[in-house]
PDB file of C-alpha atoms and ligand atoms in Angstrom:
ATOM      1  CA  MET M   1      -5.612  14.199  30.071  1.00  0.00           C
ATOM      2  CA  ARG M   2      -7.992  11.285  29.551  1.00  0.00           C
ATOM      3  CA  LYS M   3      -8.255   9.214  26.411  1.00  0.00           C
ATOM      4  CA  ARG M   4     -11.372  10.013  24.381  1.00  0.00           C
ATOM      5  CA  VAL M   5     -12.752  10.044  20.833  1.00  0.00           C
ATOM      6  CA  THR M   6     -12.887  13.433  19.103  1.00  0.00           C
ATOM      7  CA  LEU M   7     -14.522  13.977  15.769  1.00  0.00           C
ATOM      8  CA  VAL M   8     -13.161  17.383  14.905  1.00  0.00           C
ATOM      9  CA  LYS M   9     -14.885  18.447  11.711  1.00  0.00           C
ATOM     10  CA  TYR M  10     -11.971  19.246   9.395  1.00  0.00           C
ATOM     11  CA  GLY M  11     -14.384  18.969   6.556  1.00  0.00           C
ATOM     12  CA  ILE M  12     -12.913  15.701   5.493  1.00  0.00           C
ATOM     13  CA  SER M  13     -13.987  14.401   2.125  1.00  0.00           C
ATOM     14  CA  SER M  14     -16.169  11.328   2.081  1.00  0.00           C
ATOM     15  CA  GLY M  15     -13.148   9.129   2.337  1.00  0.00           C
ATOM     16  CA  PHE M  16     -10.793   7.718  -0.228  1.00  0.00           C
ATOM     17  CA  ARG M  17     -11.313   3.987  -0.037  1.00  0.00           C
ATOM     18  CA  GLY M  18      -9.235   1.163  -1.344  1.00  0.00           C
ATOM     19  CA  GLU M  19      -5.839   1.208  -2.950  1.00  0.00           C
ATOM     20  CA  GLY M  20      -4.847   4.650  -4.209  1.00  0.00           C
ATOM     21  CA  GLU M  21      -2.200   5.440  -6.763  1.00  0.00           C
ATOM     22  CA  MET M  22       0.889   6.294  -4.743  1.00  0.00           C
ATOM     23  CA  ASP M  23       2.475   9.491  -6.051  1.00  0.00           C
ATOM     24  CA  GLU M  24       6.134   8.662  -6.923  1.00  0.00           C
ATOM     25  CA  ASP M  25       7.165  12.318  -6.721  1.00  0.00           C
ATOM     26  CA  LEU M  26       5.780  12.557  -3.199  1.00  0.00           C
ATOM     27  CA  LEU M  27       7.598   9.380  -2.268  1.00  0.00           C
ATOM     28  CA  GLN M  28      10.900  10.806  -3.514  1.00  0.00           C
ATOM     29  CA  LYS M  29      10.158  14.074  -1.718  1.00  0.00           C
ATOM     30  CA  THR M  30       9.618  12.072   1.482  1.00  0.00           C
ATOM     31  CA  VAL M  31      12.942  10.272   1.017  1.00  0.00           C
ATOM     32  CA  GLU M  32      14.681  13.643   0.627  1.00  0.00           C
ATOM     33  CA  ILE M  33      13.189  15.273   3.706  1.00  0.00           C
ATOM     34  CA  VAL M  34      13.821  12.173   5.857  1.00  0.00           C
ATOM     35  CA  ARG M  35      17.475  12.157   4.772  1.00  0.00           C
ATOM     36  CA  ARG M  36      17.967  15.859   5.448  1.00  0.00           C
ATOM     37  CA  ALA M  37      15.867  16.385   8.588  1.00  0.00           C
ATOM     38  CA  LYS M  38      17.613  16.874  11.928  1.00  0.00           C
ATOM     39  CA  ARG M  39      14.924  14.968  13.786  1.00  0.00           C
ATOM     40  CA  VAL M  40      12.349  12.561  12.358  1.00  0.00           C
ATOM     41  CA  VAL M  41       9.603  11.108  14.553  1.00  0.00           C
ATOM     42  CA  ALA M  42       7.153   8.349  13.641  1.00  0.00           C
ATOM     43  CA  PHE M  43       3.612   8.444  15.077  1.00  0.00           C
ATOM     44  CA  THR M  44       1.852   5.122  14.574  1.00  0.00           C
ATOM     45  CA  GLY M  45      -1.590   3.588  14.952  1.00  0.00           C
ATOM     46  CA  ALA M  46      -3.306   0.247  14.474  1.00  0.00           C
ATOM     47  CA  GLY M  47      -2.924   0.384  10.686  1.00  0.00           C
ATOM     48  CA  ILE M  48       0.814  -0.376  10.928  1.00  0.00           C
ATOM     49  CA  SER M  49       0.030  -3.749  12.570  1.00  0.00           C
ATOM     50  CA  VAL M  50      -2.780  -4.837  10.240  1.00  0.00           C
ATOM     51  CA  GLU M  51      -0.273  -6.620   8.010  1.00  0.00           C
ATOM     52  CA  SER M  52       0.858  -8.569  11.104  1.00  0.00           C
ATOM     53  CA  GLY M  53      -2.649 -10.015  11.346  1.00  0.00           C
ATOM     54  CA  ILE M  54      -4.016  -7.635  14.014  1.00  0.00           C
ATOM     55  CA  PRO M  55      -7.214  -5.911  12.820  1.00  0.00           C
ATOM     56  CA  ASP M  56      -7.434  -2.152  13.330  1.00  0.00           C
ATOM     57  CA  PHE M  57     -10.297  -0.629  15.340  1.00  0.00           C
ATOM     58  CA  ARG M  58     -12.486   1.363  12.970  1.00  0.00           C
ATOM     59  CA  GLY M  59     -11.897  -0.385   9.620  1.00  0.00           C
ATOM     60  CA  PRO M  60     -14.516  -2.611   7.899  1.00  0.00           C
ATOM     61  CA  SER M  61     -13.261  -5.646   9.879  1.00  0.00           C
ATOM     62  CA  GLY M  62     -12.049  -3.582  12.841  1.00  0.00           C
ATOM     63  CA  LEU M  63     -12.279  -4.693  16.469  1.00  0.00           C
ATOM     64  CA  TRP M  64     -15.045  -2.150  17.232  1.00  0.00           C
ATOM     65  CA  GLU M  65     -17.205  -3.815  14.536  1.00  0.00           C
ATOM     66  CA  LYS M  66     -17.268  -6.895  16.765  1.00  0.00           C
ATOM     67  CA  PHE M  67     -17.104  -5.344  20.255  1.00  0.00           C
ATOM     68  CA  ASP M  68     -18.952  -2.149  21.174  1.00  0.00           C
ATOM     69  CA  PRO M  69     -16.235   0.104  22.666  1.00  0.00           C
ATOM     70  CA  MET M  70     -18.768   1.585  25.103  1.00  0.00           C
ATOM     71  CA  GLU M  71     -19.326  -1.927  26.519  1.00  0.00           C
ATOM     72  CA  TYR M  72     -15.749  -3.225  26.256  1.00  0.00           C
ATOM     73  CA  ALA M  73     -13.231  -0.360  26.159  1.00  0.00           C
ATOM     74  CA  THR M  74     -14.146   2.176  28.842  1.00  0.00           C
ATOM     75  CA  ILE M  75     -12.752   1.964  32.370  1.00  0.00           C
ATOM     76  CA  GLU M  76     -16.305   2.116  33.676  1.00  0.00           C
ATOM     77  CA  ALA M  77     -17.255  -0.956  31.604  1.00  0.00           C
ATOM     78  CA  PHE M  78     -14.198  -2.832  32.888  1.00  0.00           C
ATOM     79  CA  GLN M  79     -14.935  -1.992  36.527  1.00  0.00           C
ATOM     80  CA  ALA M  80     -18.633  -2.862  36.103  1.00  0.00           C
ATOM     81  CA  ASN M  81     -18.010  -6.266  34.494  1.00  0.00           C
ATOM     82  CA  PRO M  82     -14.346  -7.336  34.309  1.00  0.00           C
ATOM     83  CA  LYS M  83     -15.265 -10.936  33.428  1.00  0.00           C
ATOM     84  CA  LYS M  84     -17.134  -9.822  30.289  1.00  0.00           C
ATOM     85  CA  VAL M  85     -14.383  -7.439  29.182  1.00  0.00           C
ATOM     86  CA  TRP M  86     -11.742 -10.093  29.815  1.00  0.00           C
ATOM     87  CA  GLY M  87     -13.606 -12.258  27.295  1.00  0.00           C
ATOM     88  CA  MET M  88     -12.500  -9.781  24.604  1.00  0.00           C
ATOM     89  CA  LEU M  89      -9.077  -9.211  26.176  1.00  0.00           C
ATOM     90  CA  LYS M  90      -8.336 -12.945  26.162  1.00  0.00           C
ATOM     91  CA  GLU M  91      -9.116 -13.111  22.431  1.00  0.00           C
ATOM     92  CA  MET M  92      -6.834 -10.097  21.845  1.00  0.00           C
ATOM     93  CA  ALA M  93      -4.054 -11.689  23.937  1.00  0.00           C
ATOM     94  CA  GLN M  94      -4.159 -14.888  21.867  1.00  0.00           C
ATOM     95  CA  LEU M  95      -3.998 -12.847  18.654  1.00  0.00           C
ATOM     96  CA  LEU M  96      -1.053 -10.790  19.959  1.00  0.00           C
ATOM     97  CA  ASP M  97       0.799 -13.988  20.910  1.00  0.00           C
ATOM     98  CA  ARG M  98       0.530 -15.179  17.302  1.00  0.00           C
ATOM     99  CA  SER M  99       1.534 -11.906  15.634  1.00  0.00           C
ATOM    100  CA  ARG M 100       5.035 -10.826  14.573  1.00  0.00           C
ATOM    101  CA  PRO M 101       6.439  -7.495  13.365  1.00  0.00           C
ATOM    102  CA  ASN M 102       6.013  -6.792   9.630  1.00  0.00           C
ATOM    103  CA  ALA M 103       8.213  -4.938   7.153  1.00  0.00           C
ATOM    104  CA  ALA M 104       6.811  -1.569   8.292  1.00  0.00           C
ATOM    105  CA  HIS M 105       7.911  -2.117  11.895  1.00  0.00           C
ATOM    106  CA  ARG M 106      11.303  -3.344  10.691  1.00  0.00           C
ATOM    107  CA  ALA M 107      11.751  -0.352   8.365  1.00  0.00           C
ATOM    108  CA  LEU M 108      11.301   2.060  11.284  1.00  0.00           C
ATOM    109  CA  ALA M 109      13.782   0.081  13.390  1.00  0.00           C
ATOM    110  CA  HIS M 110      16.248   0.300  10.497  1.00  0.00           C
ATOM    111  CA  LEU M 111      15.708   4.059  10.152  1.00  0.00           C
ATOM    112  CA  GLU M 112      16.489   4.442  13.883  1.00  0.00           C
ATOM    113  CA  GLU M 113      19.600   2.292  13.459  1.00  0.00           C
ATOM    114  CA  MET M 114      20.767   4.630  10.667  1.00  0.00           C
ATOM    115  CA  GLY M 115      20.463   7.473  13.186  1.00  0.00           C
ATOM    116  CA  LEU M 116      17.660   9.149  11.219  1.00  0.00           C
ATOM    117  CA  LEU M 117      14.663   8.331  13.409  1.00  0.00           C
ATOM    118  CA  SER M 118      14.580   9.861  16.886  1.00  0.00           C
ATOM    119  CA  SER M 119      11.640   7.922  18.284  1.00  0.00           C
ATOM    120  CA  VAL M 120       8.430   6.034  17.590  1.00  0.00           C
ATOM    121  CA  ILE M 121       5.361   7.388  19.381  1.00  0.00           C
ATOM    122  CA  THR M 122       2.809   4.587  19.199  1.00  0.00           C
ATOM    123  CA  GLN M 123      -0.842   4.294  20.149  1.00  0.00           C
ATOM    124  CA  ASN M 124      -0.497   0.521  19.784  1.00  0.00           C
ATOM    125  CA  ILE M 125      -0.200  -1.802  22.760  1.00  0.00           C
ATOM    126  CA  ASP M 126       1.015  -4.816  20.707  1.00  0.00           C
ATOM    127  CA  ASP M 127       4.743  -4.405  21.490  1.00  0.00           C
ATOM    128  CA  LEU M 128       5.645  -5.053  17.825  1.00  0.00           C
ATOM    129  CA  HIS M 129       7.857  -1.972  17.449  1.00  0.00           C
ATOM    130  CA  ARG M 130      10.090  -3.174  20.254  1.00  0.00           C
ATOM    131  CA  GLU M 131      10.036  -6.717  18.901  1.00  0.00           C
ATOM    132  CA  ALA M 132      11.196  -5.338  15.522  1.00  0.00           C
ATOM    133  CA  GLY M 133      14.210  -3.792  17.249  1.00  0.00           C
ATOM    134  CA  SER M 134      13.106  -0.185  17.779  1.00  0.00           C
ATOM    135  CA  ARG M 135      14.799   1.112  20.921  1.00  0.00           C
ATOM    136  CA  ARG M 136      13.066   4.425  21.614  1.00  0.00           C
ATOM    137  CA  VAL M 137       9.373   3.553  21.637  1.00  0.00           C
ATOM    138  CA  ILE M 138       6.994   5.887  23.476  1.00  0.00           C
ATOM    139  CA  GLU M 139       3.971   3.763  24.396  1.00  0.00           C
ATOM    140  CA  PHE M 140       1.308   6.483  24.526  1.00  0.00           C
ATOM    141  CA  HIS M 141      -1.522   4.105  25.439  1.00  0.00           C
ATOM    142  CA  GLY M 142       0.548   1.777  27.618  1.00  0.00           C
ATOM    143  CA  THR M 143       1.349  -1.845  26.861  1.00  0.00           C
ATOM    144  CA  SER M 144      -0.120  -5.336  26.748  1.00  0.00           C
ATOM    145  CA  ARG M 145       3.202  -6.774  28.070  1.00  0.00           C
ATOM    146  CA  ASN M 146       2.005  -6.690  31.659  1.00  0.00           C
ATOM    147  CA  LEU M 147      -1.069  -6.632  33.881  1.00  0.00           C
ATOM    148  CA  VAL M 148      -1.698  -4.397  36.893  1.00  0.00           C
ATOM    149  CA  CYS M 149      -3.739  -5.089  40.013  1.00  0.00           C
ATOM    150  CA  MET M 150      -6.654  -2.678  40.347  1.00  0.00           C
ATOM    151  CA  ILE M 151      -6.277  -2.753  44.189  1.00  0.00           C
ATOM    152  CA  CYS M 152      -2.591  -2.981  45.169  1.00  0.00           C
ATOM    153  CA  GLY M 153      -1.032  -1.881  41.880  1.00  0.00           C
ATOM    154  CA  ARG M 154       1.226  -4.919  41.639  1.00  0.00           C
ATOM    155  CA  ILE M 155       2.517  -5.568  38.100  1.00  0.00           C
ATOM    156  CA  TYR M 156       2.564  -9.040  36.513  1.00  0.00           C
ATOM    157  CA  ASP M 157       4.214 -10.151  33.293  1.00  0.00           C
ATOM    158  CA  ARG M 158       1.222 -11.039  31.087  1.00  0.00           C
ATOM    159  CA  ARG M 159       2.735 -14.302  29.959  1.00  0.00           C
ATOM    160  CA  ALA M 160       3.117 -15.432  33.595  1.00  0.00           C
ATOM    161  CA  VAL M 161      -0.644 -15.175  34.183  1.00  0.00           C
ATOM    162  CA  THR M 162      -2.974 -17.912  32.949  1.00  0.00           C
ATOM    163  CA  LEU M 163      -6.307 -16.776  31.535  1.00  0.00           C
ATOM    164  CA  ASP M 164      -8.134 -20.017  32.308  1.00  0.00           C
ATOM    165  CA  THR M 165     -10.254 -18.276  34.951  1.00  0.00           C
ATOM    166  CA  LEU M 166     -11.521 -14.797  34.156  1.00  0.00           C
ATOM    167  CA  PRO M 167     -10.976 -12.193  35.388  1.00  0.00           C
ATOM    168  CA  PRO M 168      -7.414 -13.073  36.414  1.00  0.00           C
ATOM    169  CA  ARG M 169      -6.668 -12.007  39.988  1.00  0.00           C
ATOM    170  CA  CYS M 170      -3.730 -10.723  42.016  1.00  0.00           C
ATOM    171  CA  ALA M 171      -2.379 -12.497  45.125  1.00  0.00           C
ATOM    172  CA  CYS M 172      -4.257  -9.791  47.044  1.00  0.00           C
ATOM    173  CA  SER M 173      -7.444 -10.961  45.229  1.00  0.00           C
ATOM    174  CA  GLY M 174      -7.686  -7.699  43.274  1.00  0.00           C
ATOM    175  CA  VAL M 175      -8.746  -7.920  39.619  1.00  0.00           C
ATOM    176  CA  LEU M 176      -5.883  -7.699  37.115  1.00  0.00           C
ATOM    177  CA  LYS M 177      -6.198  -5.228  34.222  1.00  0.00           C
ATOM    178  CA  PRO M 178      -3.925  -4.971  31.175  1.00  0.00           C
ATOM    179  CA  ASN M 179      -1.443  -2.144  31.692  1.00  0.00           C
ATOM    180  CA  PHE M 180      -2.900  -0.132  28.825  1.00  0.00           C
ATOM    181  CA  VAL M 181      -5.265   2.831  28.766  1.00  0.00           C
ATOM    182  CA  PHE M 182      -9.026   2.306  28.515  1.00  0.00           C
ATOM    183  CA  PHE M 183     -11.246   5.188  27.383  1.00  0.00           C
ATOM    184  CA  GLY M 184     -11.760   7.491  30.345  1.00  0.00           C
ATOM    185  CA  GLU M 185      -8.332   6.711  31.840  1.00  0.00           C
ATOM    186  CA  PRO M 186      -5.451   9.219  31.880  1.00  0.00           C
ATOM    187  CA  ILE M 187      -2.509   8.849  29.492  1.00  0.00           C
ATOM    188  CA  PRO M 188       0.655   7.606  31.298  1.00  0.00           C
ATOM    189  CA  TRP M 189       2.285  10.824  32.503  1.00  0.00           C
ATOM    190  CA  GLY M 190       5.820  10.076  31.403  1.00  0.00           C
ATOM    191  CA  ALA M 191       4.783   8.933  27.924  1.00  0.00           C
ATOM    192  CA  HIS M 192       2.595  12.020  27.463  1.00  0.00           C
ATOM    193  CA  LEU M 193       5.416  14.389  28.399  1.00  0.00           C
ATOM    194  CA  GLU M 194       7.983  12.609  26.243  1.00  0.00           C
ATOM    195  CA  ALA M 195       5.634  12.439  23.237  1.00  0.00           C
ATOM    196  CA  LYS M 196       4.837  16.142  23.451  1.00  0.00           C
ATOM    197  CA  GLU M 197       8.534  16.913  23.681  1.00  0.00           C
ATOM    198  CA  GLU M 198       9.337  14.834  20.596  1.00  0.00           C
ATOM    199  CA  ALA M 199       6.405  16.281  18.622  1.00  0.00           C
ATOM    200  CA  GLY M 200       7.430  19.766  19.743  1.00  0.00           C
ATOM    201  CA  ARG M 201      10.919  19.538  18.271  1.00  0.00           C
ATOM    202  CA  CYS M 202      10.795  17.208  15.250  1.00  0.00           C
ATOM    203  CA  GLY M 203      11.439  18.446  11.704  1.00  0.00           C
ATOM    204  CA  VAL M 204       9.444  15.635  10.113  1.00  0.00           C
ATOM    205  CA  MET M 205       6.602  13.536  11.538  1.00  0.00           C
ATOM    206  CA  LEU M 206       5.619  10.350   9.709  1.00  0.00           C
ATOM    207  CA  VAL M 207       1.978   9.649  10.674  1.00  0.00           C
ATOM    208  CA  ILE M 208       1.417   5.964   9.907  1.00  0.00           C
ATOM    209  CA  GLY M 209      -1.802   3.941  10.013  1.00  0.00           C
ATOM    210  CA  THR M 210      -3.963   6.048  12.299  1.00  0.00           C
ATOM    211  CA  SER M 211      -7.425   7.554  11.735  1.00  0.00           C
ATOM    212  CA  ALA M 212      -6.392  10.295  14.200  1.00  0.00           C
ATOM    213  CA  VAL M 213      -9.773  10.406  15.960  1.00  0.00           C
ATOM    214  CA  VAL M 214      -8.613   9.630  19.493  1.00  0.00           C
ATOM    215  CA  SER M 215      -7.244  12.409  21.690  1.00  0.00           C
ATOM    216  CA  PRO M 216      -4.999  13.477  23.172  1.00  0.00           C
ATOM    217  CA  ALA M 217      -2.923  11.278  20.800  1.00  0.00           C
ATOM    218  CA  CYS M 218      -4.348  12.949  17.667  1.00  0.00           C
ATOM    219  CA  ASP M 219      -3.187  16.341  18.992  1.00  0.00           C
ATOM    220  CA  LEU M 220       0.471  15.326  18.522  1.00  0.00           C
ATOM    221  CA  PRO M 221       0.626  15.858  14.716  1.00  0.00           C
ATOM    222  CA  VAL M 222      -1.116  19.220  15.241  1.00  0.00           C
ATOM    223  CA  LEU M 223       1.490  20.187  17.845  1.00  0.00           C
ATOM    224  CA  ALA M 224       4.292  19.131  15.486  1.00  0.00           C
ATOM    225  CA  LYS M 225       2.755  21.102  12.607  1.00  0.00           C
ATOM    226  CA  LYS M 226       2.401  24.218  14.725  1.00  0.00           C
ATOM    227  CA  GLN M 227       6.118  24.213  15.508  1.00  0.00           C
ATOM    228  CA  GLY M 228       6.961  23.908  11.817  1.00  0.00           C
ATOM    229  CA  ALA M 229       7.383  20.174  11.203  1.00  0.00           C
ATOM    230  CA  VAL M 230       6.546  18.589   7.831  1.00  0.00           C
ATOM    231  CA  ILE M 231       3.705  16.078   8.348  1.00  0.00           C
ATOM    232  CA  VAL M 232       3.655  13.080   5.999  1.00  0.00           C
ATOM    233  CA  GLU M 233       0.781  10.644   6.305  1.00  0.00           C
ATOM    234  CA  ILE M 234       1.025   6.987   5.271  1.00  0.00           C
ATOM    235  CA  ASN M 235      -2.375   5.370   5.142  1.00  0.00           C
ATOM    236  CA  LEU M 236      -4.699   3.386   2.893  1.00  0.00           C
ATOM    237  CA  GLU M 237      -7.046   6.370   2.858  1.00  0.00           C
ATOM    238  CA  GLU M 238      -7.412  10.015   3.811  1.00  0.00           C
ATOM    239  CA  THR M 239      -8.034  10.842   7.465  1.00  0.00           C
ATOM    240  CA  GLN M 240      -9.042  13.837   9.573  1.00  0.00           C
ATOM    241  CA  LEU M 241      -5.508  15.150   9.229  1.00  0.00           C
ATOM    242  CA  THR M 242      -5.153  14.968   5.483  1.00  0.00           C
ATOM    243  CA  ARG M 243      -6.741  18.232   4.437  1.00  0.00           C
ATOM    244  CA  TYR M 244      -5.500  20.705   7.054  1.00  0.00           C
ATOM    245  CA  ILE M 245      -2.582  19.218   8.940  1.00  0.00           C
ATOM    246  CA  SER M 246      -0.665  16.857   6.648  1.00  0.00           C
ATOM    247  CA  ASN M 247       1.660  18.292   4.026  1.00  0.00           C
ATOM    248  CA  TRP M 248       0.964  15.232   1.907  1.00  0.00           C
ATOM    249  CA  ILE M 249      -0.284  11.658   2.100  1.00  0.00           C
ATOM    250  CA  LEU M 250       1.227   8.514   0.600  1.00  0.00           C
ATOM    251  CA  THR M 251      -1.659   6.130   0.048  1.00  0.00           C
ATOM    252  CA  GLY M 252      -1.026   2.404   0.275  1.00  0.00           C
ATOM    253  CA  PRO M 253      -0.015  -0.342   2.697  1.00  0.00           C
ATOM    254  CA  ALA M 254       2.445   0.841   5.364  1.00  0.00           C
ATOM    255  CA  SER M 255       4.821  -2.100   4.873  1.00  0.00           C
ATOM    256  CA  GLU M 256       5.250  -1.386   1.146  1.00  0.00           C
ATOM    257  CA  ILE M 257       5.622   2.386   1.478  1.00  0.00           C
ATOM    258  CA  LEU M 258       7.966   2.369   4.491  1.00  0.00           C
ATOM    259  CA  SER M 259      10.156  -0.350   2.971  1.00  0.00           C
ATOM    260  CA  ARG M 260      10.528   1.755  -0.171  1.00  0.00           C
ATOM    261  CA  ILE M 261      11.291   4.951   1.744  1.00  0.00           C
ATOM    262  CA  VAL M 262      13.865   3.332   4.013  1.00  0.00           C
ATOM    263  CA  GLY M 263      15.347   1.348   1.121  1.00  0.00           C
ATOM    264  CA  ALA M 264      15.825   4.540  -0.904  1.00  0.00           C
ATOM    265  CA  VAL M 265      17.243   6.444   2.071  1.00  0.00           C
ATOM    266  CA  SER M 266      19.807   3.781   2.913  1.00  0.00           C
ATOM    267  CA  GLU M 267      20.781   3.470  -0.763  1.00  0.00           C
ATOM    268  CA  ALA M 268      21.301   7.226  -1.008  1.00  0.00           C
ATOM    269  CA  ILE M 269      23.449   7.194   2.116  1.00  0.00           C
ATOM    270  CA  HIS M 270      25.427   4.248   0.745  1.00  0.00           C
ATOM    271  CA  CYS M 271      26.023   5.946  -2.611  1.00  0.00           C
ATOM    272  CA  ARG M 272      27.146   9.121  -0.889  1.00  0.00           C
ATOM    273  CA  SER M 273      29.633   7.219   1.327  1.00  0.00           C
ATOM    274  CA  GLN M 274      31.008   5.522  -1.835  1.00  0.00           C
ATOM    275  CA  ALA M 275      31.408   8.897  -3.540  1.00  0.00           C
ATOM    276  CA  VAL M 276      33.445  10.417  -0.679  1.00  0.00           C
TER     277      VAL M 276
HETATM  278  N1  APR X   1      -1.343   0.404   5.979  1.00  0.00           N
HETATM  279  C1  APR X   1      -1.570   1.717   6.271  1.00  0.00           C
HETATM  280  N2  APR X   1      -2.701   2.174   6.917  1.00  0.00           N
HETATM  281  C2  APR X   1      -3.629   1.247   7.228  1.00  0.00           C
HETATM  282  C3  APR X   1      -3.464  -0.142   6.940  1.00  0.00           C
HETATM  283  C4  APR X   1      -2.257  -0.538   6.273  1.00  0.00           C
HETATM  284  N3  APR X   1      -2.018  -1.813   5.956  1.00  0.00           N
HETATM  285  N4  APR X   1      -4.566  -0.795   7.378  1.00  0.00           N
HETATM  286  C5  APR X   1      -5.390   0.141   7.935  1.00  0.00           C
HETATM  287  N5  APR X   1      -4.830   1.365   7.848  1.00  0.00           N
HETATM  288  C6  APR X   1      -5.353   2.638   8.356  1.00  0.00           C
HETATM  289  C7  APR X   1      -6.860   2.813   8.227  1.00  0.00           C
HETATM  290  O1  APR X   1      -7.190   3.366   6.969  1.00  0.00           O
HETATM  291  C8  APR X   1      -7.162   3.775   9.378  1.00  0.00           C
HETATM  292  O2  APR X   1      -7.048   5.124   8.972  1.00  0.00           O
HETATM  293  O3  APR X   1      -5.091   2.686   9.749  1.00  0.00           O
HETATM  294  C9  APR X   1      -6.069   3.471  10.412  1.00  0.00           C
HETATM  295  C10 APR X   1      -6.540   2.722  11.645  1.00  0.00           C
HETATM  296  O4  APR X   1      -7.395   3.571  12.352  1.00  0.00           O
HETATM  297  P1  APR X   1      -8.115   3.067  13.695  1.00  0.00           P
HETATM  298  O5  APR X   1      -8.674   1.731  13.485  1.00  0.00           O
HETATM  299  O6  APR X   1      -9.024   4.169  14.103  1.00  0.00           O
HETATM  300  O7  APR X   1      -6.899   2.894  14.723  1.00  0.00           O
HETATM  301  P2  APR X   1      -6.093   4.015  15.520  1.00  0.00           P
HETATM  302  O8  APR X   1      -6.065   5.299  14.792  1.00  0.00           O
HETATM  303  O9  APR X   1      -4.799   3.433  15.899  1.00  0.00           O
HETATM  304  O10 APR X   1      -7.011   4.164  16.836  1.00  0.00           O
HETATM  305  C11 APR X   1      -6.582   5.009  17.862  1.00  0.00           C
HETATM  306  O11 APR X   1      -8.349   4.218  19.248  1.00  0.00           O
HETATM  307  O12 APR X   1      -9.633   2.457  19.816  1.00  0.00           O
HETATM  308  C12 APR X   1      -8.613   3.254  20.248  1.00  0.00           C
HETATM  309  O13 APR X   1      -6.923   2.764  21.809  1.00  0.00           O
HETATM  310  C13 APR X   1      -7.331   2.503  20.527  1.00  0.00           C
HETATM  311  O14 APR X   1      -5.050   3.229  20.086  1.00  0.00           O
HETATM  312  C14 APR X   1      -6.332   3.106  19.536  1.00  0.00           C
HETATM  313  C15 APR X   1      -6.952   4.433  19.202  1.00  0.00           C
END
C-alpha cells in the first residue's frame, strides 16, 4: 500500500488550538489502563519530536509551510529533480544531526523497560525513539539513518556520505535517496505487517503527536479500535481521530503528559512492590 494523504471527513470540529486544560481524571484513567493492560502500543508522529527542535509537517511552522510536499515529498518529484529535493533533505539532515530525544521519547523507553510497552510504531524517520533507548521500534515510514541507491540498491550509512555535492551518488553513479518513504512509495513490507499485527492485538494504543491524515499509517488506530483496544490520544489539539476513534484525548505537550503518565505508573508499581 502506498503512502498518501487522506482527509476522511469524520466531521471534526474546527480544531481546538493552543494549550487545553488537561483533564486530571482522564490522566489517572490512562495511568490505570496502562498499568493493567496486557499489551500497550505507542503510535507516534512528528508532534512527539517537536520538543526536540524538529518542526512537524502541518503545524503553523510545519515543514510543509516552507516546502510544497507536491514539489519536494513525492517519489515523482524526487526522480524528476533529485538535486532540488536534496536541497530540502540536506537542511533536514543538519537539523536531525542537532536534535536529541526529549522526555516523551525517554518516557516511552522507560515504559518498555518496565515491561508495559510492547512496541513503538512510528511515522517518524528521525531515529529519536531508538536513541532514547526504545528497543522495539517499528519504523513505518523507514529511516533517515541510511541512504539507498536508486539503481543498484546499495545502502550507505547517512553519516558516511558527504552532502557537499547534491545529489549524492553511489559508486555505481546512481542517485542516493534517503531510506524513507516518499508519497507514492509503498510502505516497507515488514514494518507494515508488524505494525498491523501489533495494532491488531494491543489492549491500549497511545496515539501521540500525529494529525492522522496520512494513510495507511492512520488506519492503524482504526484497526486497533475495531479489535477492542482503548485509544488514548496525546496531542496539543483534536485530530481526525478524536471524535469517532479515540476513547479520550489528553491535550498538552507530549513530553509533559507522557512523563506524568510514566512517572505515576512507575510510582504505583513501586508502592505495590513495597506493600507485598
Ligand atoms: N506534543 C503533542 N502533540 C504535538 C506537539 C507536542 N509538543 N506538537 C505538535 N503536535 C501535534 C500537532 O497538533 C499535530 O496534530 O502533532 C501533530 C503533527 O501532525 P503532522 O504535522 O501532520 O505530522 P504527522 O501526523 O506525523 O504526519 C504524518 O505525513 O508528511 C508526512 O511522512 C510524513 O510521517 C509524516 C506523515
